[in-house]
Amino acid sequence: MTKAIRIHTPGGPEVLRWEDVPTPEPGPGEALVRHAAVGLNFIDVYFRTGLYKTALPAILGMEASGTVTALGQGVTEVAVGDRVAYATAPIGAYATERVIAADRLVKLPDNINFNTAAAMMLQGITAQYLLRRTHRVQSGETIVVHAAAGGVGLILCQWAKYLGATVIGVVSTPEKAEMARTCGADHVVVGHTDLVAEVKRITGGAMVPVVYDSVGKDTFMASIDSLAPLGLMVSYGNASGPVGAVDVGMLGAKGSLFLTRPGLATYTAKRADLQHAAQELFDVVGKGVVSIRVNQTFPLQDAAKAQEALEARRTTGSTILLP
Ligand code: NDP
């Protein structure tokens, strides 16, 4: 048997149950991975509450690191004994071991340990595609990063800084502001009510070419109003609730703006893209340009406590769950 955190119904953290489930067997193209560490992500909360739908009962989680222990037929990407990590659908990572499509696994270089890998694969590959593909951040640009002391946020700040950008981070507390500054944010706005005025002041009225907004409902309009003409609104998360319907005409009136709602699954659908993104992440982490801050660690069976902390905005940086 395998131990896993399952939900049988959507709800609060109390619906997470630590249960025995049958150990899965890998089918064709699949690998069995014994997990060393599991990553905690805000998307796990969306699946638990029912904002994102899944068949039930379900094992939550989209990210982990570990060792390949068995292979189905026809697997060429990995071998038994390989150290690997992944950040992908379908959910099922909150378990001591799981079966997963082998073409979703990335082999870990020797200099990346299991805890760092589980902490960074999902948030770090997200940062990679946001900064390098959704909008290719250029040296000299000023950008806005919401939830700048969060998991994705701290990686975005460090990486954008390395690319030569000036980073305006948005956070909710002075402590988080300090952390964002330590990780490269040049300016930090505490609370989003002053965001537009602060962006105007910092940029001398020019405003910014791109805003990375993971907060959603509460910050959408402030983000839009922080953009320069032809600017790009990157709405990539819903921590405060979904944005809902958008008035397309408003994008024209506010300066021929662009709006995208990107997702990791699209950007890593091709294995070549997944491997390229992971390699860029390994490079910046290996060089020490981006340091992965694992600021919270919980036993996997206490996933409910970890999710409570994440939802209550008590976490900073990344969080891992240990089986
Ligand atoms: P974080 O560590 O960033 O935690 C969420 C943060 O959002 C909080 O710490 C808090 O920071 C901020 N926040 C603002 N309003 C609220 C609210 N009402 N409730 C809770 N938090 C709030 O999480 P992750 O790094 O795991 O994810 C960041 C975001 O990126 C999430 O929205 C996630 O869904 C999204 N994401 C999207 C991906 C994609 O491909 N589209 C992939 C990965 C993540 P503060 O207190 O400073 O405001």
XYZ file of C-alpha atoms and ligand atoms in Angstrom:
371
model
C 0.000 0.000 0.000
C 0.896 3.661 -0.459
C 0.025 6.557 1.876
C -1.673 9.559 0.319
C -3.633 12.695 1.106
C -7.035 12.335 -0.552
C -10.228 14.364 -0.738
C -13.660 12.771 -1.092
C -15.509 16.072 -1.356
C -14.501 19.689 -2.031
C -14.197 21.923 1.033
C -11.893 23.453 3.634
C -8.550 22.001 4.752
C -10.474 19.511 6.947
C -11.448 17.470 3.853
C -7.811 16.362 3.407
C -7.460 12.779 4.648
C -4.300 10.709 5.182
C -5.241 7.303 3.743
C -3.925 3.976 2.490
C -4.298 3.563 -1.258
C -3.185 0.621 -3.414
C 0.338 1.031 -4.807
C -0.158 1.800 -8.510
C 1.582 -0.158 -11.285
C 3.097 1.701 -14.220
C 1.391 1.102 -17.581
C 2.956 1.620 -21.020
C 4.949 4.886 -21.122
C 4.672 5.355 -17.352
C 7.077 5.353 -14.404
C 6.576 4.682 -10.703
C 8.293 7.369 -8.625
C 9.059 7.070 -4.889
C 8.681 10.624 -3.627
C 11.384 12.296 -1.569
C 9.562 15.634 -1.303
C 6.283 17.087 -2.547
C 5.734 20.743 -3.513
C 2.885 22.824 -2.085
C 1.224 25.176 -4.571
C -1.758 27.487 -4.587
C -3.340 25.381 -7.329
C -3.693 22.588 -4.731
C -6.075 24.899 -2.848
C -8.120 25.571 -6.020
C -8.563 21.799 -6.497
C -9.450 21.265 -2.824
C -12.111 24.003 -2.769
C -13.635 22.894 -6.076
C -12.688 26.080 -7.989
C -10.856 23.690 -10.334
C -12.860 20.495 -10.940
C -11.586 16.930 -10.541
C -13.103 13.441 -10.301
C -13.413 12.265 -6.659
C -11.938 10.802 -4.577
C -8.724 12.526 -5.614
C -5.128 12.738 -4.464
C -4.078 16.410 -4.639
C -0.741 17.831 -5.735
C 1.066 18.515 -9.011
C 4.737 18.588 -8.058
C 7.300 16.277 -6.462
C 10.829 14.945 -6.611
C 12.023 11.391 -6.046
C 13.510 8.229 -7.491
C 12.196 6.083 -10.331
C 11.495 2.591 -8.926
C 9.693 0.818 -11.788
C 8.885 1.349 -15.460
C 6.054 0.378 -17.776
C 6.664 -0.827 -21.318
C 8.356 1.402 -23.854
C 9.791 4.059 -21.516
C 12.881 5.717 -22.966
C 13.059 9.019 -21.063
C 14.178 7.695 -17.648
C 15.627 4.563 -16.038
C 15.108 2.849 -12.682
C 17.225 4.647 -10.081
C 17.124 8.055 -11.799
C 16.619 11.123 -9.602
C 13.686 13.001 -11.122
C 11.136 15.750 -10.544
C 7.936 16.924 -12.178
C 5.388 19.734 -12.215
C 2.363 18.605 -14.152
C -1.244 17.495 -14.333
C -2.862 15.128 -13.568
C -2.980 15.736 -9.829
C -1.724 12.982 -7.512
C 1.537 14.169 -5.941
C 0.451 14.169 -2.265
C 1.512 10.526 -1.914
C 4.538 8.531 -0.876
C 4.742 7.186 -4.440
C 2.833 7.612 -7.693
C 2.687 6.595 -11.315
C 3.206 9.318 -13.901
C 3.796 9.578 -17.659
C 7.559 9.230 -18.097
C 7.675 12.039 -20.652
C 6.626 14.467 -17.892
C 9.683 13.638 -15.770
C 12.853 15.712 -15.779
C 16.149 14.186 -14.596
C 17.764 16.172 -11.808
C 21.365 17.353 -12.042
C 23.606 16.351 -9.113
C 23.694 19.901 -7.720
C 19.914 20.091 -7.183
C 18.762 18.259 -4.057
C 15.321 16.678 -3.691
C 13.898 19.376 -1.401
C 14.958 22.211 -3.691
C 13.603 20.332 -6.698
C 10.187 19.760 -5.121
C 10.069 23.411 -4.085
C 11.004 24.892 -7.432
C 9.772 22.812 -10.358
C 6.273 24.249 -10.597
C 6.967 27.768 -9.354
C 10.323 28.021 -11.128
C 9.183 26.764 -14.520
C 6.244 29.148 -14.203
C 8.676 32.003 -13.569
C 10.742 30.849 -16.554
C 7.885 30.943 -19.033
C 6.443 34.192 -17.624
C 9.758 36.075 -17.898
C 11.199 34.416 -20.978
C 8.182 33.623 -23.163
C 4.896 35.294 -22.141
C 6.831 38.549 -22.137
C 10.560 38.414 -22.804
C 11.834 40.736 -20.092
C 14.540 43.087 -21.362
C 17.311 44.805 -19.484
C 16.194 48.292 -18.483
C 12.467 47.490 -18.280
C 10.479 48.196 -15.141
C 7.959 45.463 -14.285
C 5.326 44.840 -11.591
C 5.245 41.537 -9.683
C 2.297 40.823 -7.367
C 2.619 38.514 -4.323
C 6.335 39.267 -4.593
C 7.244 37.398 -1.387
C 5.343 34.252 -2.417
C 6.663 31.099 -4.054
C 6.487 32.236 -7.668
C 7.002 35.850 -6.575
C 10.436 35.462 -4.973
C 11.703 33.535 -7.986
C 10.303 36.177 -10.377
C 12.002 38.981 -8.420
C 15.425 37.318 -8.459
C 15.282 36.171 -12.067
C 13.914 39.481 -13.419
C 16.651 41.323 -11.561
C 19.248 39.031 -13.164
C 17.739 39.889 -16.572
C 18.353 43.552 -15.835
C 14.819 44.652 -14.995
C 13.753 47.076 -12.279
C 11.209 45.207 -10.167
C 8.248 46.788 -8.386
C 6.960 44.138 -5.969
C 3.533 44.174 -4.312
C 3.055 42.487 -0.907
C 0.705 42.710 2.086
C 3.049 43.273 5.054
C 6.296 45.109 5.880
C 7.963 41.752 6.698
C 7.110 40.442 3.245
C 8.362 43.736 1.782
C 11.742 43.130 3.406
C 11.902 39.625 2.000
C 11.011 40.805 -1.513
C 13.716 43.483 -1.289
C 16.274 40.877 -0.205
C 15.341 38.892 -3.315
C 15.834 41.741 -5.752
C 12.716 43.910 -5.706
C 13.926 47.496 -6.204
C 10.671 49.016 -4.972
C 8.008 47.382 -2.838
C 4.404 48.547 -2.476
C 2.607 47.292 0.625
C -1.052 46.740 -0.300
C -2.370 47.315 -3.813
C -4.453 50.456 -3.140
C -1.455 52.731 -3.766
C -0.101 50.682 -6.655
C -1.081 52.902 -9.583
C 0.179 56.092 -7.886
C 3.421 54.369 -6.889
C 4.020 53.008 -10.394
C 3.388 56.497 -11.774
C 5.863 58.000 -9.307
C 8.560 55.365 -9.820
C 8.338 55.424 -13.628
C 7.937 59.202 -13.908
C 4.514 58.691 -15.465
C 5.653 56.214 -18.146
C 4.012 53.219 -16.392
C 5.186 49.629 -17.061
C 5.240 47.347 -20.121
C 4.126 44.252 -18.172
C 2.372 43.327 -14.923
C 2.546 39.791 -13.524
C -0.669 39.428 -11.507
C -1.352 36.188 -9.618
C -3.816 37.707 -7.154
C -6.737 38.019 -9.561
C -10.013 39.638 -8.511
C -8.665 42.144 -5.956
C -5.822 43.542 -8.071
C -6.952 43.209 -11.687
C -7.939 46.846 -12.279
C -4.951 48.293 -10.405
C -2.724 46.139 -12.604
C -4.449 47.281 -15.794
C -4.089 50.921 -14.709
C -0.356 50.431 -14.059
C 0.337 49.559 -17.706
C 1.899 51.794 -20.348
C 0.122 51.996 -23.716
C 0.439 48.639 -25.538
C 1.352 47.054 -22.194
C 0.746 43.396 -21.372
C -1.457 42.281 -18.490
C -0.411 38.782 -17.440
C -3.199 37.428 -15.246
C -1.780 34.082 -14.148
C -3.564 33.275 -10.885
C -6.600 33.747 -8.639
C -5.326 33.847 -5.040
C -8.069 36.388 -4.137
C -10.690 34.845 -6.451
C -11.199 34.629 -10.208
C -11.216 37.829 -12.283
C -14.410 36.918 -14.130
C -15.642 38.511 -17.352
C -13.541 41.309 -18.809
C -14.813 44.236 -20.911
C -12.683 43.953 -24.031
C -13.458 47.546 -25.030
C -11.818 48.726 -21.800
C -8.474 47.353 -23.072
C -8.737 49.684 -26.042
C -9.760 52.705 -24.011
C -6.860 52.232 -21.600
C -4.176 52.239 -24.293
C -4.534 49.301 -26.704
C -3.526 46.887 -23.967
C -2.817 43.177 -24.330
C -4.257 40.637 -21.895
C -3.224 37.011 -21.452
C -4.230 34.278 -19.020
C -1.294 31.843 -19.358
C -0.987 28.369 -17.859
C 1.973 26.096 -17.195
C 0.329 23.165 -19.008
C 0.275 25.010 -22.345
C 3.867 26.204 -22.036
C 5.196 22.736 -21.175
C 2.916 20.623 -23.392
C 5.848 19.695 -25.657
C 8.573 17.724 -23.913
C 11.235 19.862 -25.613
C 9.703 22.993 -24.036
C 9.510 21.312 -20.627
C 13.156 20.284 -20.804
C 14.307 23.672 -22.050
C 12.431 25.493 -19.263
C 13.771 23.100 -16.634
C 17.312 23.526 -17.965
C 17.098 27.331 -17.775
C 15.807 26.977 -14.210
C 18.614 24.556 -13.260
C 21.111 27.008 -14.768
C 19.983 30.076 -12.789
C 19.671 28.055 -9.583
C 23.027 26.347 -10.212
C 24.732 29.714 -10.760
C 23.233 31.011 -7.532
C 21.382 33.762 -9.392
C 18.068 32.425 -8.114
C 17.994 30.964 -4.642
C 15.011 28.768 -3.825
C 13.706 29.802 -0.427
C 12.129 26.759 1.236
C 10.681 28.748 4.112
C 8.173 26.146 5.369
C 8.406 22.365 5.669
C 5.552 20.116 6.857
C 5.134 16.346 7.115
C 2.993 15.253 4.127
C 0.320 13.996 6.495
C -0.049 17.578 7.795
C -0.883 18.927 4.334
C -4.032 20.529 5.800
C -1.903 22.721 8.080
C 0.311 23.660 5.152
C -2.668 24.618 2.976
C -4.198 26.627 5.838
C -0.978 28.613 6.162
C -0.790 29.220 2.396
C -4.408 30.404 2.159
C -4.048 32.640 5.224
C -1.033 34.350 3.577
C 1.245 33.154 6.394
C 3.823 31.568 4.084
C 6.664 33.189 2.189
C 8.751 31.649 -0.582
C 8.227 27.939 -1.196
C 6.773 25.180 0.973
C 7.470 21.456 0.802
C 5.700 18.421 2.257
C 7.844 15.478 3.352
C 6.438 11.920 2.998
P 2.105 32.216 -3.096
O 3.218 31.730 -2.267
O 2.343 33.396 -3.985
O 0.883 32.501 -2.139
C -0.185 33.296 -2.552
C 0.047 34.760 -2.182
O -0.956 35.535 -2.822
C -0.108 35.058 -0.689
O 1.043 34.808 0.058
C -0.487 36.525 -0.705
O 0.675 37.352 -0.692
C -1.163 36.709 -2.075
N -2.591 36.967 -1.898
C -3.225 38.104 -2.252
N -4.516 38.040 -1.955
C -4.723 36.856 -1.376
C -5.880 36.235 -0.825
N -7.069 36.838 -0.822
N -5.729 35.013 -0.290
C -4.550 34.399 -0.290
N -3.425 34.933 -0.804
C -3.505 36.162 -1.336
O 1.537 31.009 -3.978
P 2.233 30.263 -5.230
O 3.599 30.783 -5.419
O 1.997 28.821 -5.094
O 1.325 30.756 -6.418
C 1.220 32.134 -6.703
C 0.103 32.343 -7.679
O 0.522 31.948 -8.969
C -1.199 31.618 -7.385
O -2.275 32.478 -7.694
C -1.140 30.479 -8.341
O -2.408 30.012 -8.685
C -0.454 31.104 -9.539
N 0.226 30.158 -10.395
C -0.138 30.124 -11.697
C 0.493 29.291 -12.573
C 0.164 29.333 -14.015
O 0.823 28.679 -14.808
N -0.847 30.083 -14.427
C 1.512 28.335 -12.117
C 1.895 28.522 -10.723
C 1.234 29.389 -9.896
P 0.547 38.790 0.039
O 0.128 38.464 1.448
O 1.870 39.406 -0.068
O -0.539 39.542 -0.713
